[in-house]
PDB file of C-alpha atoms in Angstrom:
ATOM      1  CA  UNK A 214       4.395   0.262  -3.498  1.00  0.00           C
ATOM      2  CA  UNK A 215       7.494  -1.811  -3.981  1.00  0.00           C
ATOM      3  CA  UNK A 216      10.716   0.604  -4.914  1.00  0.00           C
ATOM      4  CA  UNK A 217      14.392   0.723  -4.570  1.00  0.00           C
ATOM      5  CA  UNK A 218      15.846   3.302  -2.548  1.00  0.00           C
ATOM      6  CA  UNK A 219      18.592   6.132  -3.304  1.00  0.00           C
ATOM      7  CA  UNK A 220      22.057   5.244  -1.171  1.00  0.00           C
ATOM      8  CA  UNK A 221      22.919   8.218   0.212  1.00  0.00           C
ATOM      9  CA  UNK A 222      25.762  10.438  -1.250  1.00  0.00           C
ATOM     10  CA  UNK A 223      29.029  10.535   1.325  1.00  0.00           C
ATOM     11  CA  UNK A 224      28.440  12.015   4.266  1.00  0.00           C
ATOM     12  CA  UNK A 225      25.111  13.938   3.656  1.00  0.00           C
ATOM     13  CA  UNK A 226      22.426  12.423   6.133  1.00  0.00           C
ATOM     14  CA  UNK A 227      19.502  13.634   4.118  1.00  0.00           C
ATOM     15  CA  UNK A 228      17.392  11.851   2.164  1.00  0.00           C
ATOM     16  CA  UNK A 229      18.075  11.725  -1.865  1.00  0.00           C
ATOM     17  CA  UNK A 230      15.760  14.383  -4.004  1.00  0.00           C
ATOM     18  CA  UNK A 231      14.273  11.161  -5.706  1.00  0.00           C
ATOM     19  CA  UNK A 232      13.286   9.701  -2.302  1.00  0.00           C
ATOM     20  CA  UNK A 233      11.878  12.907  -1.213  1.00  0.00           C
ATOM     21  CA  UNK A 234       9.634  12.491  -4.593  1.00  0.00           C
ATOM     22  CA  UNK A 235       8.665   8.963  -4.235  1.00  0.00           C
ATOM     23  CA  UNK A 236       7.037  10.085  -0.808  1.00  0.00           C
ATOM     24  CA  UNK A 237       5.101  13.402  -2.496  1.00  0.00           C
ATOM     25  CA  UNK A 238       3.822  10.797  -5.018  1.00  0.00           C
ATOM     26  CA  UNK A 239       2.455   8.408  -2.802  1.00  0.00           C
ATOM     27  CA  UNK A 240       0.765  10.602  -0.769  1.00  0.00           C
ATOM     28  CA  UNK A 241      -0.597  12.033  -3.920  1.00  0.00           C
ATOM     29  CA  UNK A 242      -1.464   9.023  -5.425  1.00  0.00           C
ATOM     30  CA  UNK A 243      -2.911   7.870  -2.102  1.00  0.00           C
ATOM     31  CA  UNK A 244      -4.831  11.397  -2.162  1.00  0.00           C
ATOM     32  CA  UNK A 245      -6.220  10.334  -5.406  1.00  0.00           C
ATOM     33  CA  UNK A 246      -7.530   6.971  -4.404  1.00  0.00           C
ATOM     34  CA  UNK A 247      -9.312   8.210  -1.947  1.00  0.00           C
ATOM     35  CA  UNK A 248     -11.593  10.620  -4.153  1.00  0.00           C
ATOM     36  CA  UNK A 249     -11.610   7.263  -6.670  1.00  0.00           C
ATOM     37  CA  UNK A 250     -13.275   5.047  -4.059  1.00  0.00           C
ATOM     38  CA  UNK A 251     -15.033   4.917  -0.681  1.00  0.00           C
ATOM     39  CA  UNK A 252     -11.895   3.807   1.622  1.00  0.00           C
ATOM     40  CA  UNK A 253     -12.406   4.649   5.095  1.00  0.00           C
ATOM     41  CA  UNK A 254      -9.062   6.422   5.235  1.00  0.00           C
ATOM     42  CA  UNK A 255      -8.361   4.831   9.077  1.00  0.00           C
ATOM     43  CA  UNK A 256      -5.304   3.281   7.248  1.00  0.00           C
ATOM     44  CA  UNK A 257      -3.916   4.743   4.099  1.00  0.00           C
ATOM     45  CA  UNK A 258      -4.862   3.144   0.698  1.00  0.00           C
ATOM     46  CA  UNK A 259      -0.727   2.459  -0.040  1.00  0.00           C
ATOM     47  CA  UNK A 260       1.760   1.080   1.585  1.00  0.00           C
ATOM     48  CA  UNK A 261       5.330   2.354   1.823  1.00  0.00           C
ATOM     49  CA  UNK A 262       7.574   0.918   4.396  1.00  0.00           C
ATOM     50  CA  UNK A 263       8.780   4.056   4.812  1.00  0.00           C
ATOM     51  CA  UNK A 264       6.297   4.631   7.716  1.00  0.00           C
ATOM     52  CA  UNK A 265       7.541   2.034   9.266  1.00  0.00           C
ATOM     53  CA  UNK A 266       8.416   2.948  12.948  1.00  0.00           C
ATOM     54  CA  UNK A 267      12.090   2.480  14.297  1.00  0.00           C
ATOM     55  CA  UNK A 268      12.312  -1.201  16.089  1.00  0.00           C
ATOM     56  CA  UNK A 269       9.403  -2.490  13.377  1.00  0.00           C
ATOM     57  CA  UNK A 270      10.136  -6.284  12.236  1.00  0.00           C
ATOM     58  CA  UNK A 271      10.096  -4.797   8.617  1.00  0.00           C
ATOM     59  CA  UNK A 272       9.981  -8.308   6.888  1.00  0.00           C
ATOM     60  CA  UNK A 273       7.217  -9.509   8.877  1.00  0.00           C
ATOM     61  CA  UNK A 274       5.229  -6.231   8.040  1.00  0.00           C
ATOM     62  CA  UNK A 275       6.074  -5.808   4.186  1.00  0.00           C
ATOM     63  CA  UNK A 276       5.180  -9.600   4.220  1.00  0.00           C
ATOM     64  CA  UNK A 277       1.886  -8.458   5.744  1.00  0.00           C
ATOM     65  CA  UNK A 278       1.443  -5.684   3.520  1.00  0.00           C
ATOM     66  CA  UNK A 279       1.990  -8.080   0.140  1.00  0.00           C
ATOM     67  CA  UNK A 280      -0.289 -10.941   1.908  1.00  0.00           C
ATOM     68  CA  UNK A 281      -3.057  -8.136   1.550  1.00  0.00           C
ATOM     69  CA  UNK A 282      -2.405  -5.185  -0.665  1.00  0.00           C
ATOM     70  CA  UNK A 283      -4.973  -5.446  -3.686  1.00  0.00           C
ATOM     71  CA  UNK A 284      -2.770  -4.303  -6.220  1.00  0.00           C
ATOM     72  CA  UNK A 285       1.291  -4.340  -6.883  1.00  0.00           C
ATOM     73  CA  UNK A 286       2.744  -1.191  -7.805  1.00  0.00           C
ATOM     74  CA  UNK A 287       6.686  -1.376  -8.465  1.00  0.00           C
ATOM     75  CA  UNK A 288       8.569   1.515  -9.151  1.00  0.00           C
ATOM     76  CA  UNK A 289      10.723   0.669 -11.888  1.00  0.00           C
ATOM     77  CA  UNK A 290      13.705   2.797 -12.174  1.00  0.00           C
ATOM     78  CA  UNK A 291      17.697   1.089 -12.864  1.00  0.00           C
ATOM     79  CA  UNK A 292      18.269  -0.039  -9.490  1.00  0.00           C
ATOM     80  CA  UNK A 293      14.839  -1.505  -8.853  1.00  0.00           C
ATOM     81  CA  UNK A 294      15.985  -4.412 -10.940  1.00  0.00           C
ATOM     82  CA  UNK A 295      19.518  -4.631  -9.338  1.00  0.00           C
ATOM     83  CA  UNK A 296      17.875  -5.125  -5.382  1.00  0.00           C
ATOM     84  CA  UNK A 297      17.345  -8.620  -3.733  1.00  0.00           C
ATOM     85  CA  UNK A 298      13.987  -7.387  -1.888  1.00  0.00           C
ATOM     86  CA  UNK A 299      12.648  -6.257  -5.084  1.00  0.00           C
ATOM     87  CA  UNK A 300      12.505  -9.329  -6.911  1.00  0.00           C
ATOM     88  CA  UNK A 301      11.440 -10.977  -3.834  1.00  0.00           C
ATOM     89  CA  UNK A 302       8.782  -8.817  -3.721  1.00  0.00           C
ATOM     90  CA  UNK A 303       7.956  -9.235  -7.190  1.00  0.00           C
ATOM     91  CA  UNK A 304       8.169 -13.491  -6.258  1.00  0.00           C
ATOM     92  CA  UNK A 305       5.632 -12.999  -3.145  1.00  0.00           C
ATOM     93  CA  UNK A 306       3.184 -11.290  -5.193  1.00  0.00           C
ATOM     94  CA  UNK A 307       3.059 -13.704  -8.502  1.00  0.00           C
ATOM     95  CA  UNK A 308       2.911 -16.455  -5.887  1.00  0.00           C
ATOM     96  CA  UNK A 309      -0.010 -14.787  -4.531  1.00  0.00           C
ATOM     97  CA  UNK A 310      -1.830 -13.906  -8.169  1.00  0.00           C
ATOM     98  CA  UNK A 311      -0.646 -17.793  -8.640  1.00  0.00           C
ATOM     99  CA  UNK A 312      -2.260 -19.256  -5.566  1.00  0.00           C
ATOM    100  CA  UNK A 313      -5.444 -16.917  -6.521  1.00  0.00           C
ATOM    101  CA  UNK A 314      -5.554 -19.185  -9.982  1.00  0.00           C
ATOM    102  CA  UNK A 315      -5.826 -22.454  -8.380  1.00  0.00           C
ATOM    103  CA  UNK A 316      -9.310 -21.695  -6.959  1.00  0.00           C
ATOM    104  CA  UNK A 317     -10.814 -19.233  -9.133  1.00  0.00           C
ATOM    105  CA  UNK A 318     -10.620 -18.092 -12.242  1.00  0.00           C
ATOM    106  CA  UNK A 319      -8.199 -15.951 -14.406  1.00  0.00           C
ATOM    107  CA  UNK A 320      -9.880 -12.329 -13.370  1.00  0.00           C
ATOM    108  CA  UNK A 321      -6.202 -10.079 -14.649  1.00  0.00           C
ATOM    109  CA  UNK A 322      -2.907  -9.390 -13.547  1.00  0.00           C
ATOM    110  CA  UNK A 323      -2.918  -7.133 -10.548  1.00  0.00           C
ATOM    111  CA  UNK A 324       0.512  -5.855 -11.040  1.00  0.00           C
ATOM    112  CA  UNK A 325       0.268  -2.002 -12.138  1.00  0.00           C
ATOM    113  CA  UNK A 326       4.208  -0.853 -13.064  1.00  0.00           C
ATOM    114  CA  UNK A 327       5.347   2.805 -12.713  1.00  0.00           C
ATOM    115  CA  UNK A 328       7.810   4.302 -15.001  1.00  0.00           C
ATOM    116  CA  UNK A 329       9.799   6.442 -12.396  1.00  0.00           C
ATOM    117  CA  UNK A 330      12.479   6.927 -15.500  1.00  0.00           C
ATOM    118  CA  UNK A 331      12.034   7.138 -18.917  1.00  0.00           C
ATOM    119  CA  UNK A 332      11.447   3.414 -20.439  1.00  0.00           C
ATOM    120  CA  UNK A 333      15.007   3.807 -22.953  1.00  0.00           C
ATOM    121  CA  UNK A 334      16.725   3.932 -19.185  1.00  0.00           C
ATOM    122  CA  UNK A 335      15.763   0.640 -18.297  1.00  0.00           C
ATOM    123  CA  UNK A 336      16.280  -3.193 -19.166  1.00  0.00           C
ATOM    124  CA  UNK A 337      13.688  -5.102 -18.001  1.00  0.00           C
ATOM    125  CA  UNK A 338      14.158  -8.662 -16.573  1.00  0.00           C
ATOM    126  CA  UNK A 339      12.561 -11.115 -18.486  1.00  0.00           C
ATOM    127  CA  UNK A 340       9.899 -11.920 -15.933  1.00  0.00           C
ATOM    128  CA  UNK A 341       9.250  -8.179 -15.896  1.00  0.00           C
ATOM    129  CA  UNK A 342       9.163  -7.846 -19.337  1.00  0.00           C
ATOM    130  CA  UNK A 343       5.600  -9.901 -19.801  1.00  0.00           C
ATOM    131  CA  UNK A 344       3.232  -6.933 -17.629  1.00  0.00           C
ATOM    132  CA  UNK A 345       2.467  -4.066 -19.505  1.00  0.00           C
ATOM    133  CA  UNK A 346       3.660  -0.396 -18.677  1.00  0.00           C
ATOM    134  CA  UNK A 347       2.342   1.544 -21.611  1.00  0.00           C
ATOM    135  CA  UNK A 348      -1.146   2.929 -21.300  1.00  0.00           C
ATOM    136  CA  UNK A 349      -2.427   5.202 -23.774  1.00  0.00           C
ATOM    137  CA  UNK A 350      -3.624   7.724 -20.670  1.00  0.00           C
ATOM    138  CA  UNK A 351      -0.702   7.983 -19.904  1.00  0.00           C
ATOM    139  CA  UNK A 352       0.932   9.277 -23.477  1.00  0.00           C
ATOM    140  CA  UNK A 353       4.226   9.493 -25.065  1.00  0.00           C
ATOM    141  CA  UNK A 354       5.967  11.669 -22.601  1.00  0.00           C
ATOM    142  CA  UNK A 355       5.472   9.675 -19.658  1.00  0.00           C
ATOM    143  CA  UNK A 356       6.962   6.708 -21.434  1.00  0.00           C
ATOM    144  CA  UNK A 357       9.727   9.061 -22.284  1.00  0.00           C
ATOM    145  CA  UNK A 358      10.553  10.410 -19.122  1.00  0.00           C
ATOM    146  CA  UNK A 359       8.729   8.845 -16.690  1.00  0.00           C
ATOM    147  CA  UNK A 360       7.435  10.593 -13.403  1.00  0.00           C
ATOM    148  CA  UNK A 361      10.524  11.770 -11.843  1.00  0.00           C
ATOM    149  CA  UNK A 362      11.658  12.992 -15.287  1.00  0.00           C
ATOM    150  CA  UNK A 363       8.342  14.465 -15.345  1.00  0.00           C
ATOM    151  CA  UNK A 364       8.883  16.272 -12.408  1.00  0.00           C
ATOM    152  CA  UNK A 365      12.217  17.535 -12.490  1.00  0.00           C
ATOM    153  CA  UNK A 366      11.393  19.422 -15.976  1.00  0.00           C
ATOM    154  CA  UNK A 367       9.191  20.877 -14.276  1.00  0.00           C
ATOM    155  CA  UNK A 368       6.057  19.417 -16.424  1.00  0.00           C
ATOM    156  CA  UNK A 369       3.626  19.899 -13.322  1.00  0.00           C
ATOM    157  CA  UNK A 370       0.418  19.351 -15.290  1.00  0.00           C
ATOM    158  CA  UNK A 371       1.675  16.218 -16.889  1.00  0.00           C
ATOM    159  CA  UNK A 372       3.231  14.821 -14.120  1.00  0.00           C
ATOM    160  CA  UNK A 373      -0.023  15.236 -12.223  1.00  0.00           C
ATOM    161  CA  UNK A 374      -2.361  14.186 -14.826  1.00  0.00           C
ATOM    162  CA  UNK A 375      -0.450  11.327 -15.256  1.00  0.00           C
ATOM    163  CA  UNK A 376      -0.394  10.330 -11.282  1.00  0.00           C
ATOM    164  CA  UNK A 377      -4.353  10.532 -11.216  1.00  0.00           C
ATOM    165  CA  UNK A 378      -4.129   8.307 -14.667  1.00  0.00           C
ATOM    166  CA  UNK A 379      -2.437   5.831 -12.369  1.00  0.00           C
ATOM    167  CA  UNK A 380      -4.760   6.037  -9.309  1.00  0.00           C
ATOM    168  CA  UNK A 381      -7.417   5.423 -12.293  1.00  0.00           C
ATOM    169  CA  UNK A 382      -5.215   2.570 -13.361  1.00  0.00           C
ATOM    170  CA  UNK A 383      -4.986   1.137 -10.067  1.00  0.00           C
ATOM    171  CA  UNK A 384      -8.205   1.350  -8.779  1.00  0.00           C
ATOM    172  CA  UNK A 385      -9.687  -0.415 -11.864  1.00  0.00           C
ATOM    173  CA  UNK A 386      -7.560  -3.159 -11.434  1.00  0.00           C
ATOM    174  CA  UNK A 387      -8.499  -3.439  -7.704  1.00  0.00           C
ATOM    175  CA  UNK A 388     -12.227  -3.781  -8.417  1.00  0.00           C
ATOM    176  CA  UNK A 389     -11.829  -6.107 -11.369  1.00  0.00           C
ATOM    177  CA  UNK A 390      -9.030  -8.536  -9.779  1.00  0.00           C
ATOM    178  CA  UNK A 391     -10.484  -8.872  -6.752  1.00  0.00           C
ATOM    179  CA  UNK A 392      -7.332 -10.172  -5.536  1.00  0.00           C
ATOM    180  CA  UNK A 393      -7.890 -12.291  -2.021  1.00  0.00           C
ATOM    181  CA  UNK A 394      -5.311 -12.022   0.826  1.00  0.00           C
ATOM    182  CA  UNK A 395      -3.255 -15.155   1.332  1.00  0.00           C
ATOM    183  CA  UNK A 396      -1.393 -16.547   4.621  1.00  0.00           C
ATOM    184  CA  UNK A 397       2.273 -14.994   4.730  1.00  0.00           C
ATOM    185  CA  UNK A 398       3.777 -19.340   4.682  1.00  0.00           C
ATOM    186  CA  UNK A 399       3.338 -18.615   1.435  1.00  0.00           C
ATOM    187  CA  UNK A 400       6.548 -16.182   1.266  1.00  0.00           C
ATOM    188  CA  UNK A 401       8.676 -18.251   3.366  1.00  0.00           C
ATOM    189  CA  UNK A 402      11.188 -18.917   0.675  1.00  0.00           C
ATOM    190  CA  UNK A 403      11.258 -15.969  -1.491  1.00  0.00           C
ATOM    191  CA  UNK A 404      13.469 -15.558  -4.247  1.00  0.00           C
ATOM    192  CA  UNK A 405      14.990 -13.085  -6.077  1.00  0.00           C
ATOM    193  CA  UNK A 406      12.851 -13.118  -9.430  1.00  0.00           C
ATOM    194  CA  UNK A 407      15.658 -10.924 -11.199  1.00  0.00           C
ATOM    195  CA  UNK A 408      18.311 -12.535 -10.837  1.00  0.00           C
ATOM    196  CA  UNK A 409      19.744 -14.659 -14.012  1.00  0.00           C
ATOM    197  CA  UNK A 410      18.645 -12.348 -17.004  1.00  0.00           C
TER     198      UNK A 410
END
């Protein structure tokens, strides 16, 4: 899972309400995944450096984590498009899907987006632009608010029957990319994809 986080507000020390949210819908979405498939469950199904403990070489292990997650899910909200590490993680990831292409053939783009916002909030960079958000499982007011939105109205049945529409989503993908892991050399010179537009 590839996001941008909340700054904190002055002096509070607490995490932001939307941070608290990401984390329920990971774990939910990981919850998901696991009733979608037979993972083992020794390691969860996402990643979300997050759980990262305190001392961790956190660029070495979210290069890791993009060398061998199966599928790409960025949360796209304003400032996802506005961080460095988020278009570098978008860059490791196409290089990946474009190192895949050299040795076998076109099997799908394993890049499943999440609307964490409403889609009139955002302007997508043009390399962003070309994978697909909409999904008709997914429905009109998901588009429109997104799954934070979603959430904070209070629309508990959508908001949940659109996270296991995503697991759905995302486990599909996994089984029909069949996306290989790749060495981590290829990341050594990541850029920032979203810069420029």
């Amino acid at each position: 899972m590839s996001y941008a986080r909340t700054p904190l507000m002055g002096a509070r020390p607490k995490k932001d309400a939307s941070d608290v949210a990401l984390e329920q819908f990971h774990a939910q979405l990981c919850s998901d995944i696991m009733q979608l498939t037979d993972h083992d469950g020794e390691e969860s199904p996402g990643f979300l450096d997050q759980r990262m403990g305190v001392g961790a070489d956190w660029e070495n292990r979210l290069k890791q984590a993009l060398a061998t997650c199966r599928v790409f899910v960025p949360i796209y909200n304003i400032r996802y498009f506005t961080r460095e590490w988020c278009g570098k993680e978008w860059d490791a990831f196409a290089r990946r899907q474009e190192e895949q292409l050299r040795t076998r053939p076109y099997t799908g783009n394993a890049i499943v987006p999440v609307l964490w916002v409403g889609e009139q909030h955002l302007a997508l960079p043009s390399v962003v632009a070309k994978v697909q958000y909409a999904h008709p499982d997914l429905g009109k007011d998901y588009l429109q608010s997104g799954l934070y939105g979603l959430k904070q109205a209070g629309r508990h049945v959508k908001y949940r029957s659109s996270v296991w529409a995503l697991a759905q989503m995302i486990v599909k993908v996994a089984q029909q990319t069949s996306l290989e892991p790749c060495d981590v050399e290829l990341f050594k010179d990541l850029r920032n994809v979203f810069e420029g537009d």
